[in-house]
Tab-separated table of C-alpha atoms in Angstrom:
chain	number	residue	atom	x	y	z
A	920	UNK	CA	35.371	4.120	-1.889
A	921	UNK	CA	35.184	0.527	-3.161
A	922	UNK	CA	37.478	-2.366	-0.736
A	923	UNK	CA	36.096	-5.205	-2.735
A	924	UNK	CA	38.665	-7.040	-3.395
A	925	UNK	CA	39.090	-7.427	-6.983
A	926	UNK	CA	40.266	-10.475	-7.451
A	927	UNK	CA	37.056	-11.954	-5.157
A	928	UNK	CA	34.021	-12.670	-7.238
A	929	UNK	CA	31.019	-9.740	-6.671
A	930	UNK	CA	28.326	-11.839	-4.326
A	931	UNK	CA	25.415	-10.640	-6.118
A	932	UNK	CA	21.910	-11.308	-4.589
A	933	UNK	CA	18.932	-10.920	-7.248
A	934	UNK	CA	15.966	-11.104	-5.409
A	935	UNK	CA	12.644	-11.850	-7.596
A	936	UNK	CA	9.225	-13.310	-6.308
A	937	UNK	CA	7.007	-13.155	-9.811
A	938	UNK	CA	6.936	-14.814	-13.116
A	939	UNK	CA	7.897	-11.640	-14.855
A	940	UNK	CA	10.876	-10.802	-12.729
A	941	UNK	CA	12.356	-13.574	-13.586
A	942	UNK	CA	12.185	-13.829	-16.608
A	943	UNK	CA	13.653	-10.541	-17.069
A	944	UNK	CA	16.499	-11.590	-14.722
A	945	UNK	CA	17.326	-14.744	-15.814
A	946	UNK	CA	19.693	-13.071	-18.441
A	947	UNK	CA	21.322	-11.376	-15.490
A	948	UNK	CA	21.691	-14.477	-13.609
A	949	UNK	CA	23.225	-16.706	-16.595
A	950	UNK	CA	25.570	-14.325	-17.810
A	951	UNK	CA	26.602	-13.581	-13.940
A	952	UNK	CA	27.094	-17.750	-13.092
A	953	UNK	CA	28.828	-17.500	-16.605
A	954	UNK	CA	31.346	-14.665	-15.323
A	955	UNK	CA	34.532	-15.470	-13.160
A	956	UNK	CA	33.840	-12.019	-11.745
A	957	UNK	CA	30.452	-12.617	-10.391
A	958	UNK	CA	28.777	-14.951	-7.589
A	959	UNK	CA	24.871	-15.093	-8.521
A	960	UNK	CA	22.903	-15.932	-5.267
A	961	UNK	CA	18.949	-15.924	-6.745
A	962	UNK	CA	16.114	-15.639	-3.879
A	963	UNK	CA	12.630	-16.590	-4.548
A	964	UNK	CA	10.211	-14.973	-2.176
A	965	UNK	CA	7.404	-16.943	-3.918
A	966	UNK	CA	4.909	-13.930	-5.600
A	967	UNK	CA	4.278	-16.362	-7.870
A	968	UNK	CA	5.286	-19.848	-6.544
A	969	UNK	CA	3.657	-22.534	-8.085
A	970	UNK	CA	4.997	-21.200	-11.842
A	971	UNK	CA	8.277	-19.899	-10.714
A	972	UNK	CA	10.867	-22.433	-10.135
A	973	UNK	CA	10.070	-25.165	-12.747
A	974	UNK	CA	10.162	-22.009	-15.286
A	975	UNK	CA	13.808	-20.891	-13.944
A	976	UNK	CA	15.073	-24.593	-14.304
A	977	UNK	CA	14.536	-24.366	-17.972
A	978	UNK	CA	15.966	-20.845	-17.911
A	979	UNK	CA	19.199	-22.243	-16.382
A	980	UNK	CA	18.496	-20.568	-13.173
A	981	UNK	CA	19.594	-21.887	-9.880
A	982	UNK	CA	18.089	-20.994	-6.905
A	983	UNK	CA	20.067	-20.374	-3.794
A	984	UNK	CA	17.305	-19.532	-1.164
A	985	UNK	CA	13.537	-20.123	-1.387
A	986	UNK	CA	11.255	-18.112	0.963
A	987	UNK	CA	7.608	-18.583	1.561
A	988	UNK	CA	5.365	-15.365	1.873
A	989	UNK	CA	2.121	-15.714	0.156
A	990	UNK	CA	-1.330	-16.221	1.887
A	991	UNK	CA	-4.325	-16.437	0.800
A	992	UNK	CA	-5.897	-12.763	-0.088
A	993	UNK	CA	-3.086	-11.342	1.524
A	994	UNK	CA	-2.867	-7.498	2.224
A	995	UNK	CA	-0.480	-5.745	0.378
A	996	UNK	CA	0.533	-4.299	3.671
A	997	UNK	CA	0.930	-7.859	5.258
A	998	UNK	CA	2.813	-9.559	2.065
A	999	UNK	CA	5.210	-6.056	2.187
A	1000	UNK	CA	6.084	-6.353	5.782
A	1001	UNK	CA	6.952	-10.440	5.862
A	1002	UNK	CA	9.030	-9.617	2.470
A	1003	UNK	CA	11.112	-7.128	4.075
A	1004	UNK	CA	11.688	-9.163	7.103
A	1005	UNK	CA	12.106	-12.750	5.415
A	1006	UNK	CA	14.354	-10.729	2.832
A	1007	UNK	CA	16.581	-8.848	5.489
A	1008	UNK	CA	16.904	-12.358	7.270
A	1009	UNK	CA	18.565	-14.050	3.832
A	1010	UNK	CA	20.819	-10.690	3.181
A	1011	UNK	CA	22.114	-11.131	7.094
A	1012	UNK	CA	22.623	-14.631	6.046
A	1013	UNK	CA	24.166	-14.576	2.624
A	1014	UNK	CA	26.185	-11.297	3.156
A	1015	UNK	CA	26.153	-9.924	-0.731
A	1016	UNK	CA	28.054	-7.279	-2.227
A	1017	UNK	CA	25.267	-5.876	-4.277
A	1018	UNK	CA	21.384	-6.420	-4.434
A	1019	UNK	CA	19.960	-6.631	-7.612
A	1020	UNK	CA	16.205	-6.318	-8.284
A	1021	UNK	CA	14.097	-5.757	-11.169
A	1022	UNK	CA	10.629	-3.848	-12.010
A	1023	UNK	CA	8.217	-2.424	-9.921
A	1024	UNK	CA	6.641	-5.520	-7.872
A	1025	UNK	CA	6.179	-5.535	-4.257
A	1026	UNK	CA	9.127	-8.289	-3.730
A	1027	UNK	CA	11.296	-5.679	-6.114
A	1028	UNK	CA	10.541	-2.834	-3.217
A	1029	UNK	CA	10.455	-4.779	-0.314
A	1030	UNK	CA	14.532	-6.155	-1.650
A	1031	UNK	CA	15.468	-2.535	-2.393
A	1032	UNK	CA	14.458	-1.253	0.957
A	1033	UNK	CA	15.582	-4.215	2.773
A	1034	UNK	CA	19.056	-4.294	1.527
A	1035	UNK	CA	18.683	0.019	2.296
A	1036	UNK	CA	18.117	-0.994	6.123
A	1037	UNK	CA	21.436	-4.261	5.753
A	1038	UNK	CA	23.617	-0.855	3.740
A	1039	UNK	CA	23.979	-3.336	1.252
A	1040	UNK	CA	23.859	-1.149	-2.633
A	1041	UNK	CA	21.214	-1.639	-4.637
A	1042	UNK	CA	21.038	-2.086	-8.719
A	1043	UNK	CA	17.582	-1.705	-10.459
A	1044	UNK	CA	17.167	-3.517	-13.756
A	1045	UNK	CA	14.155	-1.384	-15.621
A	1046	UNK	CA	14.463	1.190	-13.662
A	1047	UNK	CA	12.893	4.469	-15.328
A	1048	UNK	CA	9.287	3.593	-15.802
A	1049	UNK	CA	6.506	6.475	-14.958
A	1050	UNK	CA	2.946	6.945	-15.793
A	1051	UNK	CA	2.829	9.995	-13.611
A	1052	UNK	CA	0.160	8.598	-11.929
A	1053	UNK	CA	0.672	7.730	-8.404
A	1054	UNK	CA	-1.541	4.919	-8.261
A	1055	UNK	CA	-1.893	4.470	-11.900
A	1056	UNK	CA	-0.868	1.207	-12.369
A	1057	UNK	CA	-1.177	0.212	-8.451
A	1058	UNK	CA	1.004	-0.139	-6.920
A	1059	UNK	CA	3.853	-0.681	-9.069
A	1060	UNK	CA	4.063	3.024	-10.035
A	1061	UNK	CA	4.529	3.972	-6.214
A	1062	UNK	CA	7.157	1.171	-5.822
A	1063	UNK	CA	9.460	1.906	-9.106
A	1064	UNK	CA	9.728	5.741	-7.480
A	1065	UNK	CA	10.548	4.709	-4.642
A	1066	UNK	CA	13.381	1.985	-5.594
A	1067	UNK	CA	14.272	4.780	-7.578
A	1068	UNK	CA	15.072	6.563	-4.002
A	1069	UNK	CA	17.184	3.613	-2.595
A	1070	UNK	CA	19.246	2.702	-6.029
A	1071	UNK	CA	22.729	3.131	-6.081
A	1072	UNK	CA	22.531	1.701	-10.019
A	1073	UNK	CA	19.852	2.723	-12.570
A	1074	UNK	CA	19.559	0.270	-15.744
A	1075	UNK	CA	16.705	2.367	-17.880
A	1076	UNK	CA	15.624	0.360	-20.702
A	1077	UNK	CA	15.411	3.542	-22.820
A	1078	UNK	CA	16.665	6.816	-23.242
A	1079	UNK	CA	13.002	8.406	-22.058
A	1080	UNK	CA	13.235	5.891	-18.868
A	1081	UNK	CA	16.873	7.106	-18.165
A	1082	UNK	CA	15.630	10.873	-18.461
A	1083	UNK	CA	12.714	10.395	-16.067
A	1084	UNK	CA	15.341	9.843	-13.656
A	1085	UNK	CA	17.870	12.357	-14.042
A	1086	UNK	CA	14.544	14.792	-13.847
A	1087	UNK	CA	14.066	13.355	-10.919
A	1088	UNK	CA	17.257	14.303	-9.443
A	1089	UNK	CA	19.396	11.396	-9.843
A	1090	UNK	CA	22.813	11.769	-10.729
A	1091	UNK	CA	23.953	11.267	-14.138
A	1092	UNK	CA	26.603	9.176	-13.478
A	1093	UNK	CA	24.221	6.538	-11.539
A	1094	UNK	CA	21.910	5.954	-14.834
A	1095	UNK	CA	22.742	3.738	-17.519
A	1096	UNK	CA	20.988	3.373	-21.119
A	1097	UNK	CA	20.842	-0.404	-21.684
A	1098	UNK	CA	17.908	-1.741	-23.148
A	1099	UNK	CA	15.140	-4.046	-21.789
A	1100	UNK	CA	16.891	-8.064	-20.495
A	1101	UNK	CA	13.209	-8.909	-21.453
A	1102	UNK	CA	14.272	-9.077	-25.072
A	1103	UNK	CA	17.006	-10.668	-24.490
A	1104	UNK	CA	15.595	-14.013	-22.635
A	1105	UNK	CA	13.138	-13.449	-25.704
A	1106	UNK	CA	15.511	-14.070	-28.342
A	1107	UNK	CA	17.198	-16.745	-26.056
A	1108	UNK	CA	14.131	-18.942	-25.631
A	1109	UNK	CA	12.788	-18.688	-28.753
A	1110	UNK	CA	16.771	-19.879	-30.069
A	1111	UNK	CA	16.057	-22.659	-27.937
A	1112	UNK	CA	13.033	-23.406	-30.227
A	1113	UNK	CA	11.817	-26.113	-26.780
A	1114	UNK	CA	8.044	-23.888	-26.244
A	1115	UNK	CA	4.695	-25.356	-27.503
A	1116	UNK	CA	1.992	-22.889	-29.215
A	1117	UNK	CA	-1.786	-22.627	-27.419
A	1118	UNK	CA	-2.985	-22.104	-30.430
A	1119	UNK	CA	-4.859	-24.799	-32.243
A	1120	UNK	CA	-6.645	-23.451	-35.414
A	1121	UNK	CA	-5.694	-21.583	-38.397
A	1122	UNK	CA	-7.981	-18.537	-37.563
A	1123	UNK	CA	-6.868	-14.930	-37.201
A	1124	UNK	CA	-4.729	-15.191	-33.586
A	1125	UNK	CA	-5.733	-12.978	-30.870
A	1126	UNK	CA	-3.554	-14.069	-27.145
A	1127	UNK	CA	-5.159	-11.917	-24.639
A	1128	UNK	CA	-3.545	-11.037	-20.916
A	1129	UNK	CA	-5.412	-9.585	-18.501
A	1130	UNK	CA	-4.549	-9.295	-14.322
A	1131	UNK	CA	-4.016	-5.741	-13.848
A	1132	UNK	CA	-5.657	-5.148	-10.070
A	1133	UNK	CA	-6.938	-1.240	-11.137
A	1134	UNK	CA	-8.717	-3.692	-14.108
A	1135	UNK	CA	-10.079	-5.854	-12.007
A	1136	UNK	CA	-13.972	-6.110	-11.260
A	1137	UNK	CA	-16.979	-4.412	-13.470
A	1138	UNK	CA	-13.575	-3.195	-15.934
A	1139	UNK	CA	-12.522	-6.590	-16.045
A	1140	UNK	CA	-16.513	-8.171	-16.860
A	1141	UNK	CA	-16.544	-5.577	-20.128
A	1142	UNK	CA	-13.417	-6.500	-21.552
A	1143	UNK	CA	-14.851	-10.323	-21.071
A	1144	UNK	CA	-17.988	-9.171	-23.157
A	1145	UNK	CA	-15.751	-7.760	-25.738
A	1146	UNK	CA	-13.837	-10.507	-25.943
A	1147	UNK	CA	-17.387	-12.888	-26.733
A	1148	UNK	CA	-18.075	-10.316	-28.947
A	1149	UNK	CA	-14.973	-10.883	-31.055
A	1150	UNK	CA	-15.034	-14.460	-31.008
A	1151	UNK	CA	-18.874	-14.329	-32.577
A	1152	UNK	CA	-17.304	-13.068	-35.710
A	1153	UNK	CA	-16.446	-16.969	-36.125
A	1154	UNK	CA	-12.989	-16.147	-37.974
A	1155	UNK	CA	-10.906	-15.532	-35.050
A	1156	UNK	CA	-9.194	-17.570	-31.827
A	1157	UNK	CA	-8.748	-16.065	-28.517
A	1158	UNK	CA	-6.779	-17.876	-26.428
A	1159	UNK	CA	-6.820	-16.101	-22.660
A	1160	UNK	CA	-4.216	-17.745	-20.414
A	1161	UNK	CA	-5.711	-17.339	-16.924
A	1162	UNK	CA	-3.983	-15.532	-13.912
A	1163	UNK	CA	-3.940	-17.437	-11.086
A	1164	UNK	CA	-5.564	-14.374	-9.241
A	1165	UNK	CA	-9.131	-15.341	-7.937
A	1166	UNK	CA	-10.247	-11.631	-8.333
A	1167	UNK	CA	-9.488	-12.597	-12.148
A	1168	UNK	CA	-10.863	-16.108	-12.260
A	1169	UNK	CA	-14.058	-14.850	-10.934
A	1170	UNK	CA	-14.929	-12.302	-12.931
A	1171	UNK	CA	-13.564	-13.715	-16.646
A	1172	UNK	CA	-14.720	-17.581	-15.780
A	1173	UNK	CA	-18.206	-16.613	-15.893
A	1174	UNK	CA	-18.147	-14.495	-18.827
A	1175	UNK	CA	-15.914	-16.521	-21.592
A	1176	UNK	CA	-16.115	-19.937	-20.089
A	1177	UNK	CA	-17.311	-22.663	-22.846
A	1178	UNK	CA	-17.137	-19.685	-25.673
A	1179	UNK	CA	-16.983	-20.899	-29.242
A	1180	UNK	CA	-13.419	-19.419	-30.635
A	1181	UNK	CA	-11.980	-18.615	-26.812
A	1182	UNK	CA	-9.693	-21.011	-25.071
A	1183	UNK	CA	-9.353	-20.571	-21.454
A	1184	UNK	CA	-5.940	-22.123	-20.564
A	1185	UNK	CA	-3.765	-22.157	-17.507
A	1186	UNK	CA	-0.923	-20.088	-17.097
A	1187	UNK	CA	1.380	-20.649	-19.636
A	1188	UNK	CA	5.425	-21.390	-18.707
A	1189	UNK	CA	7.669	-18.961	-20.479
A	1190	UNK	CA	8.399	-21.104	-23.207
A	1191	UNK	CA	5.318	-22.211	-24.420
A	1192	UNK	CA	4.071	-18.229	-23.952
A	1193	UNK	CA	7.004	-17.335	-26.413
A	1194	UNK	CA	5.816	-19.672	-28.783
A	1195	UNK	CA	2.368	-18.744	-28.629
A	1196	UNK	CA	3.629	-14.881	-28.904
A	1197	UNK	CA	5.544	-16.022	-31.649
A	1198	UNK	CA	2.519	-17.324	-33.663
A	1199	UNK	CA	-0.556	-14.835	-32.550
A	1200	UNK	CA	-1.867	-11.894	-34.844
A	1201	UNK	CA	-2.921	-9.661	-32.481
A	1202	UNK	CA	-1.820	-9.023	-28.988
A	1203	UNK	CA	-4.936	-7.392	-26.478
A	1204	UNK	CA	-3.204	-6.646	-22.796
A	1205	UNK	CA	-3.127	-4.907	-19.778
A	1206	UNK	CA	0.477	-6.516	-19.323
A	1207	UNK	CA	4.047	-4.335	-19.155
A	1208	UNK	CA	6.534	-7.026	-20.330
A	1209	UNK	CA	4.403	-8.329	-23.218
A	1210	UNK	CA	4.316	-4.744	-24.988
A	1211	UNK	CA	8.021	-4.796	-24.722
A	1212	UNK	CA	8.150	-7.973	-26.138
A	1213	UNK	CA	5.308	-8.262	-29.212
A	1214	UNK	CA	7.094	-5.168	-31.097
A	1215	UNK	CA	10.230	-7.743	-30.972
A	1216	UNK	CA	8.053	-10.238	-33.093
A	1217	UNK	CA	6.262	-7.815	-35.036
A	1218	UNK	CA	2.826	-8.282	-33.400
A	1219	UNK	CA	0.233	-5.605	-32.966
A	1220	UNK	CA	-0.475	-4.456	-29.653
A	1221	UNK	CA	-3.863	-2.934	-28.139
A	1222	UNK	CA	-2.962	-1.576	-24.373
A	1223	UNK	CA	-6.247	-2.575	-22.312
A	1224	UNK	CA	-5.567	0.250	-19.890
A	1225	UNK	CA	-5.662	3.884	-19.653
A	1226	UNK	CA	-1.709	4.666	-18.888
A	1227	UNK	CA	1.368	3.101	-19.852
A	1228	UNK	CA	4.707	3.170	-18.279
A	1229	UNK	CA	5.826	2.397	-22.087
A	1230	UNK	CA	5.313	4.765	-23.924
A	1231	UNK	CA	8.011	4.209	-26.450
A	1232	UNK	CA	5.983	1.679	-28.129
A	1233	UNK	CA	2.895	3.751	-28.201
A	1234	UNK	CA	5.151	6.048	-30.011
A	1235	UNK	CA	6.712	4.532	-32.501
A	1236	UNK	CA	2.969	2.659	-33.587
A	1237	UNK	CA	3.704	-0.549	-32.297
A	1238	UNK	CA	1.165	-0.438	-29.508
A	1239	UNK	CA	-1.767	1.858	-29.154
A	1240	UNK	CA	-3.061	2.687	-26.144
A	1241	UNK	CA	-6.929	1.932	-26.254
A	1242	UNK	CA	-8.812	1.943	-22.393
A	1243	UNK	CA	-10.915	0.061	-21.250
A	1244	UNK	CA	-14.042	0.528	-22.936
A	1245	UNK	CA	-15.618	-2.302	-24.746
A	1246	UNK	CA	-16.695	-0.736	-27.415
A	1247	UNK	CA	-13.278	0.663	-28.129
A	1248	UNK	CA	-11.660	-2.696	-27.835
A	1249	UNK	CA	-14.056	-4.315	-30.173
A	1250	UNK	CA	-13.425	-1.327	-32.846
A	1251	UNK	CA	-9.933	-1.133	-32.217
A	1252	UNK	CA	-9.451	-4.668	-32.553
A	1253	UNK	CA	-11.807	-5.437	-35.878
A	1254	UNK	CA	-9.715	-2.075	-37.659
A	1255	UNK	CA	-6.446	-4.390	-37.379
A	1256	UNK	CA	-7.817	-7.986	-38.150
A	1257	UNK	CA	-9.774	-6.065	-41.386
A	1258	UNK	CA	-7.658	-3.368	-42.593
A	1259	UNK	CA	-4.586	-4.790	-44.016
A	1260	UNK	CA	-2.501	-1.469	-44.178
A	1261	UNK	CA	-3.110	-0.375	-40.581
A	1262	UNK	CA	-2.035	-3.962	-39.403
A	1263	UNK	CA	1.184	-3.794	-41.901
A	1264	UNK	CA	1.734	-0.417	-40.355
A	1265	UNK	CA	1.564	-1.695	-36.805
A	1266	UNK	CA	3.621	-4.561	-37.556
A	1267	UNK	CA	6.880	-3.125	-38.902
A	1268	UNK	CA	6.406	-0.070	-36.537
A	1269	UNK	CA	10.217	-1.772	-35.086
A	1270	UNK	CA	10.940	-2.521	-31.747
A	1271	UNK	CA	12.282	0.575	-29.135
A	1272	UNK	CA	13.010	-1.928	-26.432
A	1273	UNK	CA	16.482	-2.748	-27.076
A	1274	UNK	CA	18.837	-5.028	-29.029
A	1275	UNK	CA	19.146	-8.339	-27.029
A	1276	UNK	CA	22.170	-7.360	-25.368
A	1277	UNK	CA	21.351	-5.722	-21.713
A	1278	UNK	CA	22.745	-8.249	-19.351
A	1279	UNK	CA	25.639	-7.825	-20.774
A	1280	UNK	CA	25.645	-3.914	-20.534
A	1281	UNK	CA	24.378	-4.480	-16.797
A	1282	UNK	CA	27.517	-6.655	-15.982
A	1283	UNK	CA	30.209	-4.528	-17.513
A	1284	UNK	CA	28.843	-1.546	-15.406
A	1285	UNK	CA	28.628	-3.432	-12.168
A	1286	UNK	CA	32.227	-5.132	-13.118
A	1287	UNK	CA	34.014	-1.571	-13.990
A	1288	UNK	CA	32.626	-0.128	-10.946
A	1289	UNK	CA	33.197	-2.910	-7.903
A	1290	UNK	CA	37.335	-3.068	-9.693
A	1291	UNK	CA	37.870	0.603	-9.445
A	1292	UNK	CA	38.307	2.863	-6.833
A	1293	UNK	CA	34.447	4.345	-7.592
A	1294	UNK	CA	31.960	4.685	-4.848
A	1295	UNK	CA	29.634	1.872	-4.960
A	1296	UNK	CA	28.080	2.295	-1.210
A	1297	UNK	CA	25.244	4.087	-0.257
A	1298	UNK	CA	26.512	7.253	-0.152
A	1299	UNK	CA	27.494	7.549	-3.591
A	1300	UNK	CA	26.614	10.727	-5.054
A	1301	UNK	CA	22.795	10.817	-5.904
A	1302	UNK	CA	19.832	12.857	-4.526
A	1303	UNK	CA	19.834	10.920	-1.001
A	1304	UNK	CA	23.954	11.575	-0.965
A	1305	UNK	CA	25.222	12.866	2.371
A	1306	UNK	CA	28.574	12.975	0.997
């Protein structure tokens, strides 16, 4: 049973290490310093260091500890086993309540199972997501199943997400419908109106991500080729903000460096992305969080990869899901900058990602639970329960 003492604020730890992470819990984390019920305590592990902590100052995120695990080309087996021993260190140290991590990123896993070995409960925030596909992406789908194992809290950003978990055995009781927290720190920036557009030109827009490691390599030079392709048309601009990965850098450099109508920039912080979201055409990606976010804005999306852990957009004809042939990007792409109707369609397909309002569904949940007398350990009823 629960012996927090009500009227003692929740210490909440929300770990996060990557760019996306955070953005998707910086809602959390505002509405949680915001709440007389709640004690945020946000730890960096540093996925993604040098864009992470200037971007969660102008989210109004403080940071409370700041670890340092990258190296360079690090194993995923190295970078998993320092996270789970730098993160157990900082839970010994802080002493939270309640973990709270987000996705399906190696920090995410590595603060799930680390707060599993401290017996400290754990909430996942997106929790839900499956291709089906072990290693299809890699290796977030591997992780997000096996958060979903430690979880004492499931926050599914739809109704299919929150069913791919009760199949899975977990109890009703433990999943919760809320909607994606990407959308709302969407809506929140782009209130803020403070982000700068990449784009320079009055052309048809086309912003372009690509990182995804299963993409990476001979995949990765043929979507560069496409992309030339496109930009010979001479009506369009590409602009390709870079990942900071050198398995990316060395494969797209070569092939769209100094292209006529492409604009190689450096990462973009969260703000300016937004605004350049807000003012593209087209969206071509191998991203999760910007096919959550484009259907928000109305913006096409082509999915550069052969599974998708959201399918919601795919079905409701917001996003199609295209490969990673060439040819089929270049076709894909030229049907929605020519064909008016199909774009239009696209467009207003509506967005299935939520309403703006998750963190504040998240923090009811965890409030309601911690005051009354509900389990909120790790032996609350679930498919690991030995109660």
């Amino acid at each position: 049973m629960s012996t927090h003492p009500s009227a003692v604020p929740v210490r909440a730890m929300l770990v996060l290490g990557t760019r996306p992470e955070a953005i998707k819990l910086a809602p959390v984390a505002r509405a949680m310093a915001e709440s007389p019920q709640f004690e945020p305590v946000v730890v960096t592990t540093g996925q993604h260091r040098e864009m992470l902590h200037q971007m969660l100052g102008m989210l109004c995120v403080d940071v409370r500890v700041a670890l340092d695990v990258m190296r360079t080309r690090q194993q995923l087996s190295d970078l998993t086993a320092r996270l789970v021993g730098d993160l157990g260190d900082a839970m010994r140290e802080q002493r939270p309540d309640l973990v709270v991590v987000q996705g399906d990123t190696t920090t995410a896993l590595a603060g799930a199972l680390a707060a599993f070995y401290e017996k400290i409960p754990v909430a996942h925030v997106e929790a839900g997501l499956r291709t089906g596909v072990i290693d299809n992406p890699f290796p977030e789908e591997l992780n997000r199943s096996l958060i979903g194992r430690i979880a004492r809290w499931h926050f599914a950003p739809t109704e299919a997400a929150a069913r791919h978990l009760t199949d899975e055995g977990v109890a009703k009781e433990q999943v919760f419908t809320t909607g994606n927290t990407v959308i709302d720190n969407l809506l929140w920036v782009l209130s803020e109106g403070t982000g700068a557009s990449a784009f320079r030109t009055a052309a048809k827009r086309i912003l372009v991500t690509l990182h995804r490691r299963e993409n990476q390599g001979e995949r990765m030079r043929g979507m560069g080729r496409a992309l030339t392709r496109l930009a010979r048309r001479g009506d369009v601009e590409i602009v390709l903000p870079l990942h900071k990965s050198p398995a990316v850098r060395d494969v797209l450099l070569p092939e769209l460096d100094g292209h006529e109508g492409i604009s190689l920039v450096e990462p973009l912080g969260y703000l300016d992305f937004a605004a350049t979201l807000a003012e593209c055409d087209l969206v071509l990606t191998d991203s999760g969080g910007i096919q959550e976010e484009a259907p928000s804005l109305s913006k096409p999306s082509l999915v550069l990869r052969t599974t998708t852990e959201r399918p919601e957009a795919v079905e409701a004809g917001a996003a199609r899901l295209i490969g990673t042939d060439p040819e089929a990007i270049v076709t894909w792409a030229e049907r929605l900058l020519d064909d008016p109707v199909e774009y239009r369609r696209m467009a207003g397909a509506g967005n299935p990602f939520g309403d703006g309002t998750a963190a504040r569904r998240i923090l009811a949940q965890l409030a309601e639970d911690f005051a009354a007398d509900v389990p909120v350990g790790l032996t609350a009823s679930g498919p690991y329960s030995t109660t």
